[in-house]
Short mmCIF file of C-alpha atoms and ligand atoms in Angstrom, two decimals:
data_model
loop_
_atom_site.label_atom_id
_atom_site.label_comp_id
_atom_site.label_asym_id
_atom_site.label_seq_id
_atom_site.Cartn_x
_atom_site.Cartn_y
_atom_site.Cartn_z
CA UNK N 1 -31.41 5.25 9.48
CA UNK N 2 -29.42 3.78 12.38
CA UNK N 3 -29.32 0.46 10.57
CA UNK N 4 -27.93 2.18 7.49
CA UNK N 5 -25.18 3.83 9.50
CA UNK N 6 -24.22 0.61 11.24
CA UNK N 7 -24.21 -1.12 7.90
CA UNK N 8 -21.88 1.42 6.32
CA UNK N 9 -19.52 1.29 9.28
CA UNK N 10 -19.45 -2.48 8.93
CA UNK N 11 -18.67 -2.27 5.21
CA UNK N 12 -15.91 0.20 6.00
CA UNK N 13 -14.18 -2.19 8.39
CA UNK N 14 -14.67 -5.15 6.10
CA UNK N 15 -13.01 -3.25 3.27
CA UNK N 16 -10.13 -2.27 5.54
CA UNK N 17 -9.53 -5.92 6.23
CA UNK N 18 -10.20 -7.04 2.70
CA UNK N 19 -6.57 -7.23 1.71
CA UNK N 20 -5.34 -10.35 3.44
CA UNK N 21 -1.76 -9.65 2.42
CA UNK N 22 -1.73 -6.25 4.16
CA UNK N 23 -3.61 -7.40 7.24
CA UNK N 24 -1.72 -10.65 7.77
CA UNK N 25 1.70 -10.65 6.09
CA UNK N 26 2.62 -6.99 6.15
CA UNK N 27 1.31 -6.32 9.64
CA UNK N 28 3.75 -8.85 11.07
CA UNK N 29 6.60 -8.27 8.64
CA UNK N 30 6.77 -4.56 9.26
CA UNK N 31 8.05 -5.31 12.76
CA UNK N 32 11.04 -7.12 11.26
CA UNK N 33 14.28 -5.36 10.29
CA UNK N 34 14.31 -7.04 6.86
CA UNK N 35 11.64 -5.65 4.54
CA UNK N 36 9.25 -8.12 2.94
CA UNK N 37 10.48 -7.41 -0.61
CA UNK N 38 13.93 -8.88 0.21
CA UNK N 39 12.46 -12.34 0.79
CA UNK N 40 10.53 -12.00 -2.41
CA UNK N 41 13.60 -11.32 -4.56
CA UNK N 42 15.46 -14.21 -2.96
CA UNK N 43 12.62 -16.52 -3.94
CA UNK N 44 12.52 -15.05 -7.41
CA UNK N 45 16.27 -15.64 -7.87
CA UNK N 46 16.03 -19.21 -6.70
CA UNK N 47 12.70 -20.31 -8.20
CA UNK N 48 12.41 -18.00 -11.23
CA UNK N 49 8.88 -18.63 -12.48
CA UNK N 50 5.64 -17.34 -11.01
CA UNK N 51 4.23 -20.79 -10.24
CA UNK N 52 7.49 -22.08 -8.74
CA UNK N 53 7.87 -19.02 -6.53
CA UNK N 54 4.27 -19.24 -5.32
CA UNK N 55 4.42 -22.98 -4.67
CA UNK N 56 7.66 -22.74 -2.73
CA UNK N 57 6.29 -19.88 -0.64
CA UNK N 58 3.01 -21.67 -0.02
CA UNK N 59 4.90 -24.72 1.23
CA UNK N 60 7.07 -22.58 3.44
CA UNK N 61 4.11 -20.65 4.91
CA UNK N 62 2.33 -23.91 5.76
CA UNK N 63 5.35 -25.62 7.29
CA UNK N 64 8.46 -23.51 7.66
CA UNK N 65 11.63 -25.49 8.34
CA UNK N 66 15.37 -24.90 8.41
CA UNK N 67 15.78 -27.06 5.31
CA UNK N 68 13.35 -25.03 3.26
CA UNK N 69 14.35 -21.48 4.17
CA UNK N 70 16.10 -19.40 1.54
CA UNK N 71 17.47 -17.07 4.18
CA UNK N 72 21.14 -17.19 5.26
CA UNK N 73 21.96 -19.21 8.35
CA UNK N 74 23.02 -16.15 10.31
CA UNK N 75 19.63 -14.60 9.74
CA UNK N 76 17.77 -17.70 10.92
CA UNK N 77 20.03 -18.01 13.96
CA UNK N 78 19.10 -14.49 14.90
CA UNK N 79 15.39 -14.46 14.11
CA UNK N 80 14.46 -18.13 14.16
CA UNK N 81 12.11 -19.94 11.81
CA UNK N 82 8.67 -18.37 11.58
CA UNK N 83 5.56 -20.12 12.83
CA UNK N 84 3.30 -21.96 10.38
CA UNK N 85 0.62 -19.64 9.04
CA UNK N 86 -2.85 -20.01 10.49
CA UNK N 87 -4.45 -18.95 7.21
CA UNK N 88 -6.24 -21.45 5.01
CA UNK N 89 -4.75 -22.57 1.68
CA UNK N 90 -7.16 -20.29 -0.13
CA UNK N 91 -6.27 -17.28 1.99
CA UNK N 92 -2.57 -17.99 1.60
CA UNK N 93 -2.90 -18.20 -2.16
CA UNK N 94 -4.79 -14.94 -2.20
CA UNK N 95 -2.10 -13.27 -0.09
CA UNK N 96 0.66 -14.67 -2.30
CA UNK N 97 -1.09 -13.37 -5.43
CA UNK N 98 -1.11 -9.88 -3.95
CA UNK N 99 2.50 -10.28 -2.79
CA UNK N 100 3.50 -11.41 -6.28
CA UNK N 101 1.74 -8.51 -7.98
CA UNK N 102 3.37 -6.06 -5.64
CA UNK N 103 6.95 -7.07 -6.41
CA UNK N 104 7.06 -8.97 -9.68
CA UNK N 105 9.57 -7.43 -12.03
CA UNK N 106 8.14 -8.75 -15.26
CA UNK N 107 6.48 -5.99 -17.18
CA UNK N 108 8.15 -3.40 -15.00
CA UNK N 109 11.52 -3.65 -16.78
CA UNK N 110 11.76 -1.40 -19.77
C1 HEC J 201 3.48 -13.57 12.80
C2 HEC J 201 4.47 -12.98 11.94
C3 HEC J 201 4.47 -13.28 10.46
C4 HEC J 201 3.40 -13.38 9.60
C5 HEC J 201 1.92 -13.25 9.91
C6 HEC J 201 3.96 -13.65 8.29
N1 HEC J 201 5.33 -13.73 8.36
FE1 HEC J 201 6.60 -14.14 6.84
N2 HEC J 201 8.16 -14.25 8.12
C7 HEC J 201 8.12 -13.93 9.47
C8 HEC J 201 9.46 -14.12 10.04
C9 HEC J 201 9.84 -13.89 11.49
C10 HEC J 201 10.29 -14.56 8.99
C11 HEC J 201 11.78 -14.89 9.05
C12 HEC J 201 12.05 -16.28 9.53
C13 HEC J 201 11.92 -17.30 8.46
O1 HEC J 201 12.37 -17.09 7.33
O2 HEC J 201 11.37 -18.38 8.76
C14 HEC J 201 9.44 -14.65 7.79
C15 HEC J 201 9.87 -15.09 6.55
C16 HEC J 201 9.13 -14.98 5.38
C17 HEC J 201 9.63 -15.36 4.08
C18 HEC J 201 10.98 -15.98 3.78
C19 HEC J 201 10.86 -17.48 4.01
C20 HEC J 201 12.16 -18.22 4.03
O3 HEC J 201 12.46 -18.94 3.06
O4 HEC J 201 12.86 -18.14 5.05
C21 HEC J 201 8.63 -15.06 3.19
C22 HEC J 201 8.64 -15.24 1.66
C23 HEC J 201 7.51 -14.55 3.94
N3 HEC J 201 7.84 -14.53 5.28
C24 HEC J 201 6.30 -14.14 3.40
C25 HEC J 201 5.13 -13.99 4.14
C26 HEC J 201 3.80 -13.90 3.58
C27 HEC J 201 3.49 -13.88 2.09
C28 HEC J 201 2.93 -13.82 4.63
C29 HEC J 201 1.42 -13.76 4.58
C30 HEC J 201 0.75 -14.91 4.03
C31 HEC J 201 3.72 -13.85 5.85
N4 HEC J 201 5.04 -13.96 5.52
C32 HEC J 201 3.18 -13.79 7.14
C33 HEC J 201 7.01 -13.52 10.16
C34 HEC J 201 5.69 -13.51 9.66
#
């Protein structure tokens, strides 16, 4: 009985953490004054296709630099360049898939 309860509590917490995008990206980004969708649309404007957007973001997450940012200079001067992500490639890809599905406009335009 006790084991069962502990097990269900464990499953509960695992499922809370299951969405890597919410637990990693959003939890940090919600402290910033610019909402996370703004970055997304800037990438979409610049890189257009799903694979180009995801690749560019993956590169940026792994090694953010001034040359790669799509944000205006004034923004970077104020907030600085973010730190490289400590997630693995696989985790980053998973997070970017969720990020993409959240904001993609294809199929939403009617
Ligand atoms: C520890 C805090 C933190 C975490 C975690 C984080 N970000 Fe960021 N992110 C920032 C900050 C600060 C900026 C603005 C500075 C910059 O652009 O480098 C930023 C910028 C960005 C940008 C714009 C990049 C550019 O070209 O300047 C994108 C896209 C982005 N984040 C997506 C994500 C995604 C997706 C994740 C999860 C995999 C994530 N972030 C995790 C803090 C974070």
